[in-house]
Short mmCIF file of C-alpha atoms in Angstrom, two decimals:
data_model
loop_
_atom_site.label_atom_id
_atom_site.label_comp_id
_atom_site.label_asym_id
_atom_site.label_seq_id
_atom_site.Cartn_x
_atom_site.Cartn_y
_atom_site.Cartn_z
CA MET A 1 22.79 20.14 75.53
CA SER A 2 26.71 20.07 76.28
CA ALA A 3 29.02 22.98 75.75
CA SER A 4 30.90 21.02 72.93
CA ALA A 5 27.77 20.52 71.27
CA SER A 6 26.38 23.77 71.37
CA GLY A 7 29.86 24.94 70.06
CA VAL A 8 29.83 22.61 67.22
CA SER A 9 26.15 23.77 66.42
CA ARG A 10 27.05 27.53 66.32
CA LEU A 11 30.15 26.61 64.13
CA ARG A 12 27.97 24.83 61.88
CA ARG A 13 25.46 27.65 61.54
CA TRP A 14 28.08 30.02 60.75
CA LEU A 15 29.78 27.97 58.41
CA ASP A 16 26.66 27.45 56.37
CA ASP A 17 22.95 28.61 57.08
CA ASP A 18 20.86 27.90 60.07
CA GLU A 19 17.31 28.76 58.15
CA HIS A 20 18.45 26.50 55.28
CA PRO A 21 20.56 23.91 56.49
CA ASN A 22 19.68 21.45 53.35
CA TRP A 23 20.10 23.84 50.62
CA ARG A 24 22.13 22.76 47.76
CA ARG A 25 23.44 25.22 45.24
CA PRO A 26 22.16 24.64 41.73
CA GLY A 27 24.84 23.25 39.45
CA PRO A 28 26.95 25.37 37.07
CA SER A 29 25.34 26.47 33.87
CA ARG A 30 26.89 25.86 30.38
CA ARG A 31 28.28 29.18 30.23
CA GLN A 32 29.86 28.86 33.62
CA MET A 33 31.32 25.56 32.52
CA ARG A 34 32.99 27.19 29.49
CA ASN A 35 34.16 29.83 31.71
CA ASP A 36 35.98 27.07 33.75
CA VAL A 37 37.70 25.69 30.67
CA VAL A 38 38.89 29.14 29.41
CA LEU A 39 40.33 29.74 32.98
CA ALA A 40 42.07 26.37 33.27
CA LEU A 41 43.62 26.93 29.73
CA VAL A 42 44.63 30.69 30.35
CA LEU A 43 46.26 29.49 33.70
CA ALA A 44 48.17 26.63 31.86
CA ILE A 45 49.60 28.94 29.48
CA ALA A 46 50.38 31.39 32.06
CA GLY A 47 52.12 28.77 34.36
CA PHE A 48 54.16 27.55 31.61
CA ALA A 49 55.07 31.28 30.45
CA SER A 50 56.14 32.19 34.37
CA LEU A 51 58.11 29.33 34.80
CA VAL A 52 60.16 30.31 31.58
CA LEU A 53 60.57 33.72 32.76
CA MET A 54 61.53 32.65 36.21
CA SER A 55 64.28 30.31 34.84
CA SER A 56 65.27 33.07 32.39
CA TYR A 57 66.07 35.65 35.12
CA GLY A 58 67.67 33.22 37.43
CA LEU A 59 64.82 33.08 40.21
CA VAL A 60 65.21 29.13 39.98
CA ALA A 61 68.82 28.88 39.06
CA ALA A 62 69.71 27.67 42.71
CA GLY A 63 67.98 24.50 41.96
CA GLY A 64 69.45 23.92 38.79
CA PRO A 65 68.19 24.19 35.11
CA VAL A 66 64.33 23.67 34.70
CA SER A 67 63.60 20.24 33.33
CA LEU A 68 61.08 19.57 30.62
CA PRO A 69 58.89 17.67 33.18
CA GLU A 70 58.83 20.46 35.21
CA TYR A 71 57.43 22.63 32.34
CA VAL A 72 54.87 19.95 31.58
CA VAL A 73 53.80 19.88 35.10
CA ALA A 74 53.60 23.74 35.28
CA ALA A 75 51.45 23.66 32.33
CA VAL A 76 49.17 20.69 33.11
CA SER A 77 48.45 21.14 37.01
CA PRO A 78 46.03 24.19 36.48
CA LEU A 79 44.06 22.03 34.18
CA THR A 80 42.20 20.33 37.05
CA LEU A 81 40.04 23.58 37.14
CA VAL A 82 38.25 22.46 34.00
CA VAL A 83 35.78 20.53 36.32
CA ARG A 84 36.15 22.72 39.41
CA ARG A 85 32.34 23.81 39.67
CA ARG A 86 31.19 20.37 38.41
CA PHE A 87 33.35 18.29 40.77
CA PRO A 88 34.64 20.80 43.33
CA LEU A 89 35.58 18.44 46.07
CA SER A 90 37.45 15.99 43.57
CA THR A 91 39.11 18.94 42.10
CA LEU A 92 40.45 20.13 45.70
CA ILE A 93 41.54 16.61 46.75
CA ALA A 94 43.27 16.06 43.41
CA SER A 95 45.11 19.56 43.71
CA SER A 96 46.21 18.79 47.25
CA ALA A 97 47.59 15.37 46.15
CA VAL A 98 49.76 16.99 43.66
CA PHE A 99 50.91 19.79 46.05
CA VAL A 100 53.27 17.76 48.40
CA PRO A 101 55.06 15.74 46.04
CA LEU A 102 55.39 18.60 43.64
CA PHE A 103 57.15 20.62 46.49
CA TYR A 104 59.91 17.97 46.35
CA THR A 105 60.11 17.09 42.71
CA SER A 106 59.72 20.68 41.38
CA PHE A 107 60.10 23.57 44.18
CA SER A 108 60.02 26.03 41.53
CA VAL A 109 56.62 25.13 40.10
CA SER A 110 55.15 24.86 43.70
CA LEU A 111 56.10 28.35 44.40
CA SER A 112 55.15 29.86 41.12
CA VAL A 113 52.22 32.34 41.46
CA VAL A 114 50.09 30.62 38.77
CA PHE A 115 50.38 27.09 40.92
CA GLN A 116 49.50 29.03 44.12
CA ALA A 117 46.54 30.93 42.35
CA SER A 118 45.35 27.50 41.05
CA TYR A 119 45.21 26.01 44.61
CA PHE A 120 43.54 28.97 45.86
CA ALA A 121 40.83 28.71 43.01
CA ALA A 122 40.30 24.98 43.98
CA ILE A 123 39.72 25.94 47.85
CA TYR A 124 37.49 28.85 47.01
CA THR A 125 35.53 26.74 44.55
CA THR A 126 34.95 23.98 46.93
CA VAL A 127 33.54 25.93 49.61
CA ALA A 128 31.47 28.00 47.21
CA TRP A 129 30.04 25.21 45.04
CA ALA A 130 30.23 21.89 46.96
CA ALA A 131 26.90 20.19 47.75
CA HIS A 132 27.70 18.08 50.79
CA ARG A 133 28.80 20.76 53.23
CA ARG A 134 29.92 18.68 55.94
CA ALA A 135 32.27 16.68 53.65
CA THR A 136 33.47 20.09 52.49
CA TRP A 137 34.61 21.71 55.84
CA ILE A 138 36.03 18.13 57.00
CA THR A 139 38.19 18.00 53.93
CA LEU A 140 39.27 21.61 54.61
CA LEU A 141 40.06 20.81 58.27
CA VAL A 142 42.09 17.61 57.33
CA ILE A 143 43.99 19.62 54.58
CA THR A 144 44.79 22.25 57.00
CA ILE A 145 46.08 20.01 59.63
CA ILE A 146 48.05 17.93 56.94
CA PHE A 147 49.86 21.18 55.56
CA THR A 148 50.54 22.42 59.08
CA SER A 149 51.91 19.00 60.21
CA TRP A 150 53.98 18.83 57.11
CA LEU A 151 55.68 21.97 57.48
CA GLY A 152 56.52 21.14 61.17
CA ILE A 153 57.68 17.78 60.10
CA THR A 154 59.82 19.05 57.26
CA TRP A 155 61.86 21.68 59.45
CA ALA A 156 62.11 19.07 62.07
CA ALA A 157 63.30 16.34 60.27
CA SER A 158 65.53 18.29 57.72
CA PRO A 159 68.75 19.57 59.14
CA GLU A 160 69.73 20.99 55.75
CA VAL A 161 66.52 23.23 56.12
CA LEU A 162 67.39 24.41 59.47
CA GLU A 163 71.23 25.20 58.45
CA ASP A 164 70.04 27.20 55.42
CA LEU A 165 67.59 29.15 57.56
CA GLN A 166 70.07 29.76 60.10
CA SER A 167 72.82 30.95 57.65
CA ASN A 168 70.21 32.92 55.56
CA LEU A 169 68.80 34.60 58.72
CA ALA A 170 72.12 34.95 60.64
CA GLU A 171 72.08 38.70 60.33
CA SER A 172 68.48 39.30 61.44
CA ALA A 173 68.17 41.69 64.40
CA GLY A 174 64.88 40.95 65.71
CA PRO A 175 63.92 40.11 69.22
CA ILE A 176 62.75 36.38 68.31
CA ASN A 177 65.04 33.48 67.24
CA PRO A 178 64.95 33.76 63.30
CA VAL A 179 64.04 30.15 62.89
CA VAL A 180 61.15 30.36 65.24
CA ALA A 181 60.05 33.40 63.83
CA TYR A 182 60.15 32.30 60.44
CA ALA A 183 58.31 29.01 61.30
CA ILE A 184 55.44 31.09 62.93
CA TYR A 185 55.41 33.52 59.80
CA ALA A 186 55.22 30.78 57.39
CA THR A 187 52.51 28.75 59.42
CA LEU A 188 50.42 32.11 59.82
CA LEU A 189 50.87 32.82 56.09
CA ASN A 190 49.79 29.42 54.87
CA LEU A 191 46.62 29.52 57.37
CA ALA A 192 45.84 32.89 56.00
CA TYR A 193 46.12 31.55 52.62
CA LEU A 194 43.84 28.58 53.26
CA CYS A 195 41.36 30.15 55.63
CA GLY A 196 41.33 33.33 53.15
CA ALA A 197 40.32 30.96 50.09
CA ALA A 198 37.53 29.47 52.34
CA ALA A 199 36.22 32.67 53.54
CA PHE A 200 35.76 34.10 50.21
CA GLY A 201 34.13 30.76 49.17
CA ARG A 202 32.00 30.94 51.78
CA GLY A 203 30.78 34.55 51.05
CA ALA A 204 30.06 33.31 47.47
CA TRP A 205 27.94 30.49 48.75
CA ARG A 206 25.85 32.65 51.14
CA ALA A 207 25.56 35.32 48.23
CA ALA A 208 24.20 32.31 45.98
CA LEU A 209 21.90 31.26 48.64
CA ARG A 210 20.46 34.94 49.07
CA ARG A 211 20.00 35.27 45.40
CA ASP A 212 18.24 31.62 45.01
CA ARG A 213 16.06 32.72 48.26
CA LEU A 214 15.36 36.07 46.27
CA GLU A 215 14.51 34.20 43.10
CA HIS A 216 12.19 31.84 45.01
CA GLN A 217 10.36 34.67 46.62
CA ALA A 218 9.88 36.58 43.50
CA ARG A 219 8.45 33.19 41.74
CA THR A 220 6.34 32.98 44.76
CA ILE A 221 5.06 36.76 44.37
CA ARG A 222 4.49 36.20 40.61
CA ASP A 223 2.45 32.60 41.30
CA GLN A 224 0.26 34.71 43.92
CA ALA A 225 -0.16 37.59 41.77
CA GLN A 226 -1.28 35.37 38.74
CA ARG A 227 -3.31 33.47 40.95
CA LEU A 228 -4.97 36.52 42.65
CA ALA A 229 -5.51 37.78 38.95
CA ARG A 230 -7.25 34.49 37.87
CA ASN A 231 -9.25 34.45 41.07
CA ALA A 232 -10.37 38.20 40.24
CA VAL A 233 -11.37 37.19 37.01
CA VAL A 234 -13.36 34.14 38.22
CA GLU A 235 -14.76 36.28 40.82
CA GLU A 236 -15.90 38.83 38.21
CA ARG A 237 -17.40 36.12 36.15
CA LEU A 238 -19.35 34.68 38.89
CA ARG A 239 -20.85 38.25 39.72
CA LEU A 240 -21.73 38.91 36.49
CA ALA A 241 -23.47 35.46 36.00
CA ARG A 242 -25.10 36.03 39.24
CA ASP A 243 -26.55 39.53 38.13
CA LEU A 244 -27.66 38.23 34.72
CA HIS A 245 -29.24 35.09 36.26
CA ASP A 246 -30.88 37.04 39.10
CA SER A 247 -32.25 40.23 37.03
CA ILE A 248 -32.37 39.06 33.49
CA GLY A 249 -33.59 35.55 34.58
CA HIS A 250 -36.23 37.06 36.83
CA HIS A 251 -37.70 39.17 34.16
CA PHE A 252 -37.65 36.50 31.62
CA THR A 253 -39.42 33.93 33.98
CA GLY A 254 -41.98 36.62 34.29
CA VAL A 255 -42.26 37.14 30.67
CA GLY A 256 -42.54 33.37 30.16
CA LEU A 257 -45.49 32.83 32.96
CA GLN A 258 -47.25 35.77 31.44
CA ALA A 259 -46.92 34.57 27.98
CA GLY A 260 -48.18 31.21 28.87
CA GLY A 261 -51.08 32.58 30.83
CA ALA A 262 -52.18 34.78 27.88
CA ARG A 263 -51.66 31.67 25.71
CA ARG A 264 -53.94 29.49 27.56
CA ILE A 265 -56.64 32.11 27.93
CA LEU A 266 -56.48 32.51 24.05
CA ALA A 267 -56.59 28.67 23.54
CA ALA A 268 -59.54 28.42 26.08
CA SER A 269 -61.56 30.94 23.94
CA ASP A 270 -60.69 29.51 20.52
CA ASP A 271 -63.76 27.74 19.13
CA GLY A 272 -61.84 26.67 16.04
CA THR A 273 -62.91 29.71 13.82
CA GLU A 274 -62.23 32.63 15.89
CA VAL A 275 -61.18 33.56 19.36
CA ARG A 276 -63.83 35.22 21.36
CA LEU A 277 -62.79 36.81 24.79
CA SER A 278 -65.06 37.88 27.57
CA PRO A 279 -64.33 41.33 29.19
CA ALA A 280 -62.69 39.70 32.09
CA GLN A 281 -60.51 37.34 29.73
CA ALA A 282 -59.69 40.29 27.63
CA GLY A 283 -58.74 42.14 30.69
CA LEU A 284 -56.34 39.50 31.91
CA VAL A 285 -54.66 39.38 28.23
CA ARG A 286 -54.22 43.07 28.46
CA GLU A 287 -52.78 42.71 32.05
CA SER A 288 -50.33 39.88 30.73
CA MET A 289 -49.09 41.90 27.78
CA ALA A 290 -48.68 44.96 29.88
CA ALA A 291 -46.71 43.02 32.42
CA ILE A 292 -44.57 41.60 29.57
CA GLU A 293 -43.79 44.83 28.09
CA THR A 294 -42.87 46.30 31.45
CA SER A 295 -40.89 43.19 32.54
CA THR A 296 -39.11 43.24 29.11
CA ARG A 297 -38.15 46.76 29.36
CA GLU A 298 -36.91 46.49 32.79
CA GLY A 299 -34.76 43.45 31.75
CA ILE A 300 -33.26 45.30 28.94
CA GLY A 301 -32.27 47.95 31.21
CA GLU A 302 -30.63 45.42 33.63
CA LEU A 303 -28.84 43.80 30.55
CA GLN A 304 -27.62 47.42 29.53
CA THR A 305 -26.39 48.07 32.74
CA VAL A 306 -24.20 44.63 32.97
CA LEU A 307 -23.07 45.28 29.30
CA ARG A 308 -21.85 48.90 30.38
CA LEU A 309 -19.62 47.19 32.84
CA LEU A 310 -18.20 44.76 30.27
CA ARG A 311 -17.37 47.69 28.09
CA ASP A 312 -15.89 49.98 30.69
CA PRO A 313 -14.64 48.58 34.10
CA ASP A 314 -14.85 52.04 35.65
CA GLU A 315 -18.76 51.61 35.63
CA VAL A 316 -18.26 48.83 38.38
CA GLU A 317 -19.73 51.25 40.81
CA THR A 318 -22.91 51.64 38.83
CA VAL A 319 -23.56 48.00 38.53
CA ALA A 320 -22.64 47.16 42.12
CA GLY A 321 -24.81 49.94 43.26
CA GLY A 322 -23.18 52.94 42.85
CA PRO A 323 -24.65 56.47 43.46
CA ASN A 324 -24.74 57.31 39.77
CA GLY A 325 -26.30 54.05 38.63
CA THR A 326 -29.92 52.35 38.84
CA THR A 327 -29.14 51.22 42.25
CA LYS A 328 -31.35 48.28 43.90
CA SER A 329 -31.44 48.75 47.56
CA ILE A 330 -33.65 47.29 50.61
CA GLN A 331 -36.04 50.28 50.27
CA ASP A 332 -36.91 48.95 46.74
CA LEU A 333 -38.13 45.50 48.03
CA PRO A 334 -41.86 47.01 48.28
CA ASP A 335 -41.60 47.72 44.51
CA LEU A 336 -40.19 44.18 43.74
CA VAL A 337 -43.06 42.51 45.63
CA ALA A 338 -45.46 44.60 43.84
CA GLY A 339 -43.73 43.47 40.53
CA PHE A 340 -44.32 39.81 41.36
CA GLU A 341 -48.07 40.78 42.14
CA ARG A 342 -48.17 41.91 38.34
CA MET A 343 -46.83 38.56 37.38
CA GLY A 344 -49.64 36.54 39.54
CA LEU A 345 -47.69 35.95 42.71
CA SER A 346 -49.49 37.50 45.48
CA ALA A 347 -46.34 38.46 47.46
CA ARG A 348 -46.62 40.20 50.88
CA LEU A 349 -43.74 42.14 52.64
CA SER A 350 -43.82 42.36 56.28
CA VAL A 351 -41.43 44.19 58.80
CA SER A 352 -42.11 45.57 62.07
CA ASP A 353 -42.28 49.00 62.87
CA ARG A 354 -39.23 48.68 65.34
CA ASP A 355 -37.10 46.75 62.68
CA ARG A 356 -38.10 49.20 60.05
CA ALA A 357 -36.72 52.12 62.23
CA HIS A 358 -33.67 50.20 62.85
CA LEU A 359 -33.04 49.56 59.28
CA ASP A 360 -33.88 53.11 58.46
CA ASN A 361 -31.04 54.37 60.98
CA LEU A 362 -28.75 51.96 59.46
CA SER A 363 -29.60 52.37 55.71
CA GLU A 364 -26.72 55.02 55.21
CA SER A 365 -24.17 52.93 56.93
CA LEU A 366 -25.06 49.77 54.85
CA SER A 367 -22.86 49.58 51.71
CA THR A 368 -24.41 49.63 48.32
CA VAL A 369 -23.08 46.25 48.01
CA TYR A 370 -25.18 45.08 50.91
CA HIS A 371 -28.24 46.55 49.70
CA HIS A 372 -27.78 45.03 46.34
CA GLY A 373 -27.07 41.54 47.74
CA VAL A 374 -30.22 41.60 49.82
CA TYR A 375 -32.41 42.92 47.07
CA ARG A 376 -31.08 40.45 44.57
CA MET A 377 -31.32 37.37 47.02
CA VAL A 378 -35.17 38.32 47.78
CA GLU A 379 -35.72 38.64 44.11
CA GLU A 380 -34.34 35.35 43.35
CA SER A 381 -36.24 33.49 46.19
CA LEU A 382 -39.51 34.87 44.89
CA THR A 383 -38.55 34.11 41.25
CA ASN A 384 -38.08 30.36 42.44
CA VAL A 385 -41.63 30.32 43.98
CA LEU A 386 -42.92 31.33 40.43
CA LYS A 387 -40.89 28.64 38.64
CA HIS A 388 -40.96 25.74 41.06
CA SER A 389 -44.12 25.91 43.01
CA ASP A 390 -48.02 26.01 42.62
CA ALA A 391 -48.25 28.82 45.52
CA ASN A 392 -50.22 31.75 44.60
CA GLU A 393 -48.94 33.46 47.72
CA ALA A 394 -45.56 34.23 49.43
CA GLN A 395 -44.55 36.12 52.43
CA VAL A 396 -41.28 38.17 52.83
CA HIS A 397 -40.50 38.86 56.40
CA LEU A 398 -37.64 41.28 57.42
CA SER A 399 -36.36 41.31 60.94
CA VAL A 400 -33.35 42.64 62.82
CA ASN A 401 -31.70 40.61 65.80
CA GLU A 402 -30.04 43.17 67.74
CA GLU A 403 -28.30 40.69 70.03
CA THR A 404 -26.26 39.03 67.41
CA GLU A 405 -26.43 42.05 65.02
CA GLU A 406 -27.82 40.13 62.30
CA LEU A 407 -30.41 40.85 59.43
CA LEU A 408 -32.91 37.97 58.89
CA VAL A 409 -34.89 37.53 55.96
CA ASP A 410 -37.69 34.96 55.53
CA VAL A 411 -39.33 34.06 52.25
CA VAL A 412 -42.17 31.38 52.88
CA GLU A 413 -44.37 29.89 50.67
CA HIS A 414 -47.24 27.00 51.11
CA GLY A 415 -47.13 25.55 47.66
CA LYS A 416 -46.43 22.17 46.02
CA PRO A 417 -43.30 21.60 43.59
CA VAL A 418 -44.38 21.48 39.98
CA SER A 419 -42.10 20.57 37.20
CA HIS A 420 -40.79 23.10 34.53
CA VAL A 421 -43.12 21.89 31.91
CA ASP A 422 -46.31 22.39 33.77
CA GLN A 423 -45.21 26.02 34.48
CA GLY A 424 -43.72 26.69 30.97
CA VAL A 425 -40.33 27.74 31.89
CA VAL A 426 -36.77 26.24 31.29
CA PRO A 427 -35.28 23.54 33.44
CA SER A 428 -33.53 24.57 36.65
CA THR A 429 -29.70 24.35 36.75
CA GLY A 430 -29.25 25.02 40.49
CA SER A 431 -27.37 28.10 39.43
CA GLY A 432 -29.97 30.44 41.26
CA LEU A 433 -29.51 28.90 44.83
CA ARG A 434 -25.63 28.66 44.26
CA GLY A 435 -25.77 32.31 43.56
CA MET A 436 -27.51 33.32 46.45
CA GLN A 437 -25.15 31.20 48.56
CA GLU A 438 -22.29 32.90 46.98
CA ARG A 439 -23.84 36.31 47.74
CA ALA A 440 -24.44 35.35 51.23
CA SER A 441 -20.79 34.35 51.59
CA VAL A 442 -19.30 37.46 50.50
CA LEU A 443 -21.74 39.34 52.87
CA GLY A 444 -20.35 37.16 55.56
CA GLY A 445 -23.69 35.22 56.06
CA ARG A 446 -25.46 32.15 54.92
CA VAL A 447 -28.54 30.82 53.19
CA GLU A 448 -31.00 27.99 54.51
CA SER A 449 -33.32 26.38 52.43
CA THR A 450 -35.92 23.87 53.97
CA SER A 451 -39.06 22.38 53.53
CA LEU A 452 -41.90 23.36 55.93
CA PHE A 453 -43.38 21.19 58.45
CA PRO A 454 -46.33 20.57 58.38
CA TRP A 455 -45.83 20.10 54.57
CA PRO A 456 -46.51 21.47 51.96
CA GLY A 457 -44.26 24.42 51.72
CA TRP A 458 -40.62 25.87 51.51
CA ARG A 459 -38.66 28.43 53.35
CA THR A 460 -35.67 30.29 52.25
CA LYS A 461 -33.80 32.00 55.16
CA LEU A 462 -31.29 34.75 54.79
CA VAL A 463 -28.97 35.37 57.65
CA LEU A 464 -26.75 38.31 56.93
CA PRO A 465 -24.46 39.92 59.67
CA LEU A 466 -24.98 43.93 59.76
CA PRO A 467 -21.57 45.16 58.47
CA THR A 468 -19.37 47.15 60.89
CA ASP A 469 -15.99 48.81 60.65
CA GLN A 470 -14.49 45.53 61.26
CA HIS A 471 -16.48 43.38 58.90
CA SER A 472 -17.30 44.97 55.64
CA PRO A 473 -18.09 42.79 52.45
CA ARG A 474 -15.81 43.39 49.51
CA LYS A 475 -16.97 46.07 47.47
CA ASP A 476 -17.30 44.73 43.78
CA THR A 477 -18.00 41.02 44.26
CA VAL A 478 -21.73 40.77 45.39
#
């Protein structure tokens, strides 16, 4: 890149904004447009009044009496500011086009404070509000060159002006020629006027950019907060749905199976007039009723725990496995397996002595969420065996892969699939497996469900990383 191109690039970054080169300031509000109308009317009245006062105390007497057109021009010229924020470039061009001829036709009006303030406002507004930044700065540069050249040409081509300056400044005592000094002074004054208006406008434009960026950031933060709040609600709903499905669903599945078994025993013992049960059949019915009673009591307890959370969010620790609640952990898996034994599924839990010792050492470092998640996923796997398979046995095997620092849980059964009608349970919706996948995902692991080869049979495998300080599951989402 050449030095000139680099200089132009740096100038453009200074004039506008390097990070937001294409930003356009939003248009004026209705209130701002009303304010522009009021400002233009006030300046029009002030322009007329100032010219009346100037002519009355003789400030413009040297040029002769003020004519009616001059009064009209003094009142009308500020009215271009009515649309200064809607059409800033057009307002500046119109004001500039009026300035030069006005200098010759109505010198007193062109030098009035009101006209100078109106032109200053036009320059300021153009820099502060114009959408096309390159056109804005080019227009200002052209105006600056024109005004500077016009002043030089006026002095050089008008001997009367030079004679007036020399006669008026004849008694000056400075070291510089009076005409040269006045030319430098007038040029610098006009440049300061133009550049000052542009600098104030640039400051207003950059302030508007900062406000717009801050508002955008505030909107982004609000949107993110709302999105996080919605996600939190969804996650909470999913967690409650998983807990209700895994715990309450498990208990009611057992109730349905036990009740169906008792019903079939009673139907087989019914001769049309009375039901005659053998001691063995009576024992099976009693066992089924006892299992139904136990499962119902436990299900109600699980339901009360979830309802307690819904009433009081502070109970989240209890439901998710807090120290004061009825927590479920990996150490409770033997009781879980025994419960399935009572439902007619001969489940076996196996874990090697080495892996058991490893889990015992890790037990206190594993979060309650981790314990709770593993328990619920094993529970759902065994419930699926009861609901969807004719298997009478299932194996649950726990192991620890020390190389990958993962807990492996295998739930295997060798039955054939059965329909929900044959089992006397409600049809599956797939929410159980989906819930297991969600739990595993929260813990950073995965669930693999595959058919066995040789068939028949089904394996559900849980692969869960053992939490460390760098990897810990979210506390209240499992």
